[in-house]
mmCIF file of C-alpha atoms and ligand atoms in Angstrom:
data_model
loop_
_atom_site.group_PDB
_atom_site.id
_atom_site.type_symbol
_atom_site.label_atom_id
_atom_site.label_comp_id
_atom_site.label_asym_id
_atom_site.label_seq_id
_atom_site.Cartn_x
_atom_site.Cartn_y
_atom_site.Cartn_z
ATOM 1 C CA UNK A 1 12.441 -12.432 16.243
ATOM 2 C CA UNK A 2 9.419 -10.781 14.816
ATOM 3 C CA UNK A 3 9.070 -8.347 17.842
ATOM 4 C CA UNK A 4 12.546 -7.195 17.260
ATOM 5 C CA UNK A 5 12.610 -6.941 13.348
ATOM 6 C CA UNK A 6 9.401 -4.852 14.243
ATOM 7 C CA UNK A 7 11.537 -2.486 17.288
ATOM 8 C CA UNK A 8 14.060 -2.301 14.767
ATOM 9 C CA UNK A 9 12.207 -1.148 11.518
ATOM 10 C CA UNK A 10 9.657 1.414 13.999
ATOM 11 C CA UNK A 11 13.138 3.206 14.953
ATOM 12 C CA UNK A 12 14.120 3.569 11.578
ATOM 13 C CA UNK A 13 10.965 5.068 10.863
ATOM 14 C CA UNK A 14 11.135 7.153 14.112
ATOM 15 C CA UNK A 15 14.700 8.236 12.771
ATOM 16 C CA UNK A 16 13.569 8.818 9.274
ATOM 17 C CA UNK A 17 10.721 11.347 10.570
ATOM 18 C CA UNK A 18 13.583 13.203 12.915
ATOM 19 C CA UNK A 19 16.002 14.110 10.218
ATOM 20 C CA UNK A 20 12.992 15.093 8.124
ATOM 21 C CA UNK A 21 11.689 16.463 10.971
ATOM 22 C CA UNK A 22 7.990 15.030 10.331
ATOM 23 C CA UNK A 23 5.795 13.864 13.274
ATOM 24 C CA UNK A 24 5.711 10.149 13.089
ATOM 25 C CA UNK A 25 2.024 10.207 13.815
ATOM 26 C CA UNK A 26 2.333 10.647 10.213
ATOM 27 C CA UNK A 27 3.427 7.355 9.303
ATOM 28 C CA UNK A 28 1.790 3.946 9.315
ATOM 29 C CA UNK A 29 3.430 1.121 9.171
ATOM 30 C CA UNK A 30 1.745 -1.800 7.484
ATOM 31 C CA UNK A 31 3.178 -5.383 8.192
ATOM 32 C CA UNK A 32 3.568 -7.141 4.869
ATOM 33 C CA UNK A 33 2.187 -10.326 5.508
ATOM 34 C CA UNK A 34 2.369 -12.822 2.250
ATOM 35 C CA UNK A 35 2.624 -15.799 2.243
ATOM 36 C CA UNK A 36 3.857 -15.866 6.026
ATOM 37 C CA UNK A 37 1.213 -18.152 8.202
ATOM 38 C CA UNK A 38 -0.721 -17.192 10.656
ATOM 39 C CA UNK A 39 1.362 -17.755 14.527
ATOM 40 C CA UNK A 40 4.176 -14.795 12.749
ATOM 41 C CA UNK A 41 1.321 -12.790 12.086
ATOM 42 C CA UNK A 42 0.074 -13.251 15.614
ATOM 43 C CA UNK A 43 3.459 -12.613 17.191
ATOM 44 C CA UNK A 44 3.179 -8.891 14.527
ATOM 45 C CA UNK A 45 0.243 -8.675 16.060
ATOM 46 C CA UNK A 46 1.178 -9.474 19.504
ATOM 47 C CA UNK A 47 3.785 -6.777 19.385
ATOM 48 C CA UNK A 48 1.631 -4.257 18.394
ATOM 49 C CA UNK A 49 0.739 -4.122 14.945
ATOM 50 C CA UNK A 50 -2.631 -4.051 13.018
ATOM 51 C CA UNK A 51 -2.197 -3.027 9.494
ATOM 52 C CA UNK A 52 -1.221 -5.587 7.703
ATOM 53 C CA UNK A 53 -0.551 -6.250 3.817
ATOM 54 C CA UNK A 54 -0.851 -8.720 1.361
ATOM 55 C CA UNK A 55 -1.018 -9.450 -2.360
ATOM 56 C CA UNK A 56 -3.405 -12.037 -3.340
ATOM 57 C CA UNK A 57 -6.949 -12.150 -2.964
ATOM 58 C CA UNK A 58 -7.260 -15.749 -1.378
ATOM 59 C CA UNK A 59 -4.905 -15.217 1.011
ATOM 60 C CA UNK A 60 -6.590 -12.174 2.771
ATOM 61 C CA UNK A 61 -9.947 -14.597 2.911
ATOM 62 C CA UNK A 62 -8.220 -17.064 4.610
ATOM 63 C CA UNK A 63 -6.395 -15.114 7.147
ATOM 64 C CA UNK A 64 -9.412 -12.363 7.221
ATOM 65 C CA UNK A 65 -11.307 -14.614 8.900
ATOM 66 C CA UNK A 66 -8.007 -16.730 11.442
ATOM 67 C CA UNK A 67 -7.095 -12.752 12.949
ATOM 68 C CA UNK A 68 -8.485 -10.459 15.286
ATOM 69 C CA UNK A 69 -11.304 -8.561 13.469
ATOM 70 C CA UNK A 70 -9.812 -4.801 14.342
ATOM 71 C CA UNK A 71 -6.745 -5.677 11.491
ATOM 72 C CA UNK A 72 -6.680 -3.501 8.710
ATOM 73 C CA UNK A 73 -6.209 -4.935 5.434
ATOM 74 C CA UNK A 74 -4.424 -3.415 2.937
ATOM 75 C CA UNK A 75 -5.055 -5.352 -0.614
ATOM 76 C CA UNK A 76 -1.032 -4.104 -2.426
ATOM 77 C CA UNK A 77 -0.997 -6.363 -4.848
ATOM 78 C CA UNK A 78 -2.312 -6.360 -8.399
ATOM 79 C CA UNK A 79 -5.784 -6.982 -8.268
ATOM 80 C CA UNK A 80 -8.037 -8.905 -11.312
ATOM 81 C CA UNK A 81 -12.003 -7.608 -11.625
ATOM 82 C CA UNK A 82 -13.342 -10.733 -10.997
ATOM 83 C CA UNK A 83 -11.805 -11.168 -7.365
ATOM 84 C CA UNK A 84 -12.657 -7.650 -6.435
ATOM 85 C CA UNK A 85 -16.077 -8.957 -4.834
ATOM 86 C CA UNK A 86 -14.359 -11.910 -2.798
ATOM 87 C CA UNK A 87 -12.354 -8.964 -0.639
ATOM 88 C CA UNK A 88 -13.586 -5.131 -0.918
ATOM 89 C CA UNK A 89 -15.842 -5.797 2.488
ATOM 90 C CA UNK A 90 -12.451 -7.460 3.932
ATOM 91 C CA UNK A 91 -9.623 -4.310 3.528
ATOM 92 C CA UNK A 92 -9.708 -0.774 4.083
ATOM 93 C CA UNK A 93 -7.453 -0.105 1.172
ATOM 94 C CA UNK A 94 -6.737 -0.761 -2.391
ATOM 95 C CA UNK A 95 -3.129 0.256 -2.663
ATOM 96 C CA UNK A 96 -3.134 -0.861 -6.178
ATOM 97 C CA UNK A 97 -5.678 0.661 -8.227
ATOM 98 C CA UNK A 98 -4.405 1.231 -11.753
ATOM 99 C CA UNK A 99 -6.813 1.049 -14.839
ATOM 100 C CA UNK A 100 -10.244 2.594 -14.823
ATOM 101 C CA UNK A 101 -12.419 -0.585 -15.119
ATOM 102 C CA UNK A 102 -10.397 -2.172 -12.061
ATOM 103 C CA UNK A 103 -11.800 1.032 -10.549
ATOM 104 C CA UNK A 104 -14.940 0.894 -12.090
ATOM 105 C CA UNK A 105 -15.324 -3.598 -10.668
ATOM 106 C CA UNK A 106 -14.215 -2.147 -7.038
ATOM 107 C CA UNK A 107 -17.121 1.016 -7.812
ATOM 108 C CA UNK A 108 -20.096 -2.423 -8.942
ATOM 109 C CA UNK A 109 -19.188 -4.362 -5.053
ATOM 110 C CA UNK A 110 -18.561 -1.807 -2.861
ATOM 111 C CA UNK A 111 -22.212 -0.253 -4.227
ATOM 112 C CA UNK A 112 -23.776 -3.383 -3.928
ATOM 113 C CA UNK A 113 -22.059 -4.249 -0.259
ATOM 114 C CA UNK A 114 -23.067 -0.592 0.952
ATOM 115 C CA UNK A 115 -19.779 0.597 1.626
ATOM 116 C CA UNK A 116 -17.475 2.894 1.064
ATOM 117 C CA UNK A 117 -14.224 1.768 -1.392
ATOM 118 C CA UNK A 118 -11.010 3.916 -0.503
ATOM 119 C CA UNK A 119 -8.396 3.331 -3.260
ATOM 120 C CA UNK A 120 -4.949 4.705 -4.494
ATOM 121 C CA UNK A 121 -4.078 4.891 -7.906
ATOM 122 C CA UNK A 122 -0.423 2.557 -8.141
ATOM 123 C CA UNK A 123 2.001 4.771 -10.449
ATOM 124 C CA UNK A 124 4.985 2.934 -12.538
ATOM 125 C CA UNK A 125 7.088 6.626 -11.398
ATOM 126 C CA UNK A 126 10.313 4.446 -13.198
ATOM 127 C CA UNK A 127 8.464 3.600 -16.370
ATOM 128 C CA UNK A 128 9.528 -0.441 -15.532
ATOM 129 C CA UNK A 129 7.959 -2.591 -18.172
ATOM 130 C CA UNK A 130 7.612 -5.170 -15.696
ATOM 131 C CA UNK A 131 6.049 -3.753 -12.418
ATOM 132 C CA UNK A 132 2.371 -2.637 -12.923
ATOM 133 C CA UNK A 133 0.500 0.946 -12.697
ATOM 134 C CA UNK A 134 -0.183 3.450 -14.561
ATOM 135 C CA UNK A 135 2.472 6.448 -16.270
ATOM 136 C CA UNK A 136 2.837 9.455 -14.708
ATOM 137 C CA UNK A 137 0.730 11.361 -16.567
ATOM 138 C CA UNK A 138 -1.861 8.859 -16.891
ATOM 139 C CA UNK A 139 -2.070 9.537 -12.973
ATOM 140 C CA UNK A 140 -4.371 13.052 -12.934
ATOM 141 C CA UNK A 141 -7.004 11.479 -15.931
ATOM 142 C CA UNK A 142 -7.583 7.718 -13.653
ATOM 143 C CA UNK A 143 -7.784 9.539 -10.534
ATOM 144 C CA UNK A 144 -10.494 12.662 -12.150
ATOM 145 C CA UNK A 145 -12.542 9.096 -13.314
ATOM 146 C CA UNK A 146 -12.429 6.597 -10.646
ATOM 147 C CA UNK A 147 -13.186 9.587 -7.999
ATOM 148 C CA UNK A 148 -16.837 10.480 -10.668
ATOM 149 C CA UNK A 149 -17.971 6.766 -9.812
ATOM 150 C CA UNK A 150 -20.364 5.596 -7.022
ATOM 151 C CA UNK A 151 -19.157 4.677 -3.430
ATOM 152 C CA UNK A 152 -15.146 5.525 -4.598
ATOM 153 C CA UNK A 153 -12.937 7.855 -2.775
ATOM 154 C CA UNK A 154 -9.669 8.486 -4.276
ATOM 155 C CA UNK A 155 -7.457 8.173 -1.217
ATOM 156 C CA UNK A 156 -3.819 9.289 -2.226
ATOM 157 C CA UNK A 157 -0.977 6.648 -4.849
ATOM 158 C CA UNK A 158 1.715 4.361 -4.660
ATOM 159 C CA UNK A 159 4.637 3.231 -5.689
ATOM 160 C CA UNK A 160 7.054 -0.085 -5.985
ATOM 161 C CA UNK A 161 10.438 1.748 -6.430
ATOM 162 C CA UNK A 162 12.589 -0.464 -8.817
ATOM 163 C CA UNK A 163 14.972 -3.301 -6.322
ATOM 164 C CA UNK A 164 18.256 -1.490 -6.438
ATOM 165 C CA UNK A 165 21.321 -1.793 -4.142
ATOM 166 C CA UNK A 166 21.448 2.323 -2.504
ATOM 167 C CA UNK A 167 17.945 3.110 -1.632
ATOM 168 C CA UNK A 168 19.605 6.472 -2.903
ATOM 169 C CA UNK A 169 18.808 5.653 -6.436
ATOM 170 C CA UNK A 170 14.574 5.772 -5.092
ATOM 171 C CA UNK A 171 14.467 8.811 -4.067
ATOM 172 C CA UNK A 172 13.795 10.714 -7.214
ATOM 173 C CA UNK A 173 11.178 8.595 -7.592
ATOM 174 C CA UNK A 174 9.357 9.034 -4.376
ATOM 175 C CA UNK A 175 10.057 12.700 -4.955
ATOM 176 C CA UNK A 176 8.576 13.386 -8.472
ATOM 177 C CA UNK A 177 4.967 10.841 -6.627
ATOM 178 C CA UNK A 178 4.747 13.629 -3.899
ATOM 179 C CA UNK A 179 5.226 16.446 -6.067
ATOM 180 C CA UNK A 180 2.579 14.412 -8.687
ATOM 181 C CA UNK A 181 -0.168 13.913 -5.339
ATOM 182 C CA UNK A 182 0.325 17.147 -4.342
ATOM 183 C CA UNK A 183 -0.382 18.540 -7.466
ATOM 184 C CA UNK A 184 -3.504 17.142 -7.671
ATOM 185 C CA UNK A 185 -4.354 17.895 -4.382
ATOM 186 C CA UNK A 186 -4.448 21.281 -4.957
ATOM 187 C CA UNK A 187 -7.181 20.658 -7.630
ATOM 188 C CA UNK A 188 -9.478 19.609 -5.040
ATOM 189 C CA UNK A 189 -11.445 17.651 -7.192
ATOM 190 C CA UNK A 190 -14.599 15.883 -5.736
ATOM 191 C CA UNK A 191 -13.863 12.439 -3.486
ATOM 192 C CA UNK A 192 -10.197 13.030 -4.002
ATOM 193 C CA UNK A 193 -7.255 13.787 -1.317
ATOM 194 C CA UNK A 194 -4.220 12.899 -1.481
ATOM 195 C CA UNK A 195 -3.414 12.229 2.099
ATOM 196 C CA UNK A 196 -1.752 8.787 1.495
ATOM 197 C CA UNK A 197 1.684 8.498 0.196
ATOM 198 C CA UNK A 198 2.088 4.833 -0.304
ATOM 199 C CA UNK A 199 5.291 4.575 -0.614
ATOM 200 C CA UNK A 200 8.795 2.206 0.758
ATOM 201 C CA UNK A 201 9.424 -1.177 1.836
ATOM 202 C CA UNK A 202 12.637 -2.958 3.499
ATOM 203 C CA UNK A 203 15.403 -1.702 1.222
ATOM 204 C CA UNK A 204 14.369 1.883 0.828
ATOM 205 C CA UNK A 205 11.430 2.772 3.312
ATOM 206 C CA UNK A 206 13.927 5.655 5.119
ATOM 207 C CA UNK A 207 14.581 7.431 1.712
ATOM 208 C CA UNK A 208 10.266 7.036 1.590
ATOM 209 C CA UNK A 209 10.062 9.019 4.617
ATOM 210 C CA UNK A 210 12.202 11.615 4.334
ATOM 211 C CA UNK A 211 9.894 11.998 0.989
ATOM 212 C CA UNK A 212 6.875 12.225 2.166
ATOM 213 C CA UNK A 213 5.870 8.464 2.441
ATOM 214 C CA UNK A 214 2.178 8.071 4.814
ATOM 215 C CA UNK A 215 2.998 4.555 4.981
ATOM 216 C CA UNK A 216 5.907 2.039 4.081
ATOM 217 C CA UNK A 217 4.768 -1.462 3.061
ATOM 218 C CA UNK A 218 7.721 -3.629 5.426
ATOM 219 C CA UNK A 219 7.673 -7.072 4.644
ATOM 220 C CA UNK A 220 11.549 -8.737 4.643
ATOM 221 C CA UNK A 221 11.942 -6.049 7.185
ATOM 222 C CA UNK A 222 9.664 -7.797 9.652
ATOM 223 C CA UNK A 223 9.318 -10.658 8.486
ATOM 224 C CA UNK A 224 12.168 -12.454 7.380
ATOM 225 C CA UNK A 225 12.768 -14.282 3.269
ATOM 226 C CA UNK A 226 10.472 -15.032 2.245
ATOM 227 C CA UNK A 227 10.021 -18.495 0.105
ATOM 228 C CA UNK A 228 7.962 -19.254 -2.258
ATOM 229 C CA UNK A 229 8.151 -22.399 -3.206
HETATM 230 C C1 LIG B 1 5.981 -7.659 -1.679
HETATM 231 C C2 LIG B 1 5.869 -6.483 -0.791
HETATM 232 C C3 LIG B 1 6.388 -5.720 -0.862
HETATM 233 C C4 LIG B 1 7.650 -6.008 0.280
HETATM 234 O O1 LIG B 1 9.142 -6.347 0.169
HETATM 235 P P1 LIG B 1 10.113 -6.229 1.339
HETATM 236 O O2 LIG B 1 10.677 -5.279 0.474
HETATM 237 O O3 LIG B 1 9.564 -7.739 1.619
HETATM 238 O O4 LIG B 1 10.082 -5.223 2.278
HETATM 239 C C5 LIG B 1 6.320 -4.647 -0.500
HETATM 240 N N1 LIG B 1 4.638 -3.812 -1.208
HETATM 241 C C6 LIG B 1 4.453 -4.489 -2.194
HETATM 242 C C7 LIG B 1 3.113 -4.239 -3.271
HETATM 243 C C8 LIG B 1 4.769 -5.636 -2.091
HETATM 244 O O5 LIG B 1 4.242 -6.534 -3.053
#
């Protein structure tokens, strides 16, 4: 089932790329495997998935040891500062940086482990109270401050769009994030490139791709519904 789901998602990615006249190689599919057991991750792996997204530090640590070495792990969930040290040398990208204090801790731990840290700034584009992420006005200052820290590279922006019935409702938010990334990219700030735009989930990834997403994070569409009990 997972293999079929992946195939279906990949087809939809191709479709969206065609519609937007984009090269499909610009879009990375991240299989969001939170709460799912290793055998299901392995199914996705065997169907070609190499990028996996998780939102819990403990889960990344456990799965890191259980999965093949060529998996690229993406931290997509809210990250507590005291847990940065456990994953800093295990993840290829932290999507969810939304404070300077977190960026500082990432920098400190990256220096200790002598690894570069690639981060995205999480933006709460829709201004939802329940969501993490900085407001659209605070993106540039946080990008500038974070990029000035040792061992940190700011690689782009991430957003979690509101949960909506009709994905078209989120198009405006994706468009705003894309514009912010263009504006910041033009400033040519040291240690900043705005190559990555992480936006779009099961419900809205096609719209996100049409608006410029370079990473889409798909969970339910690949692994089915999550059970949190
Ligand atoms: C869970 C999660 C996803 C995947 O959500 P689906 O709707 O299941 O595709 C994407 N991004 C983040 C940050 C998540 O926490």
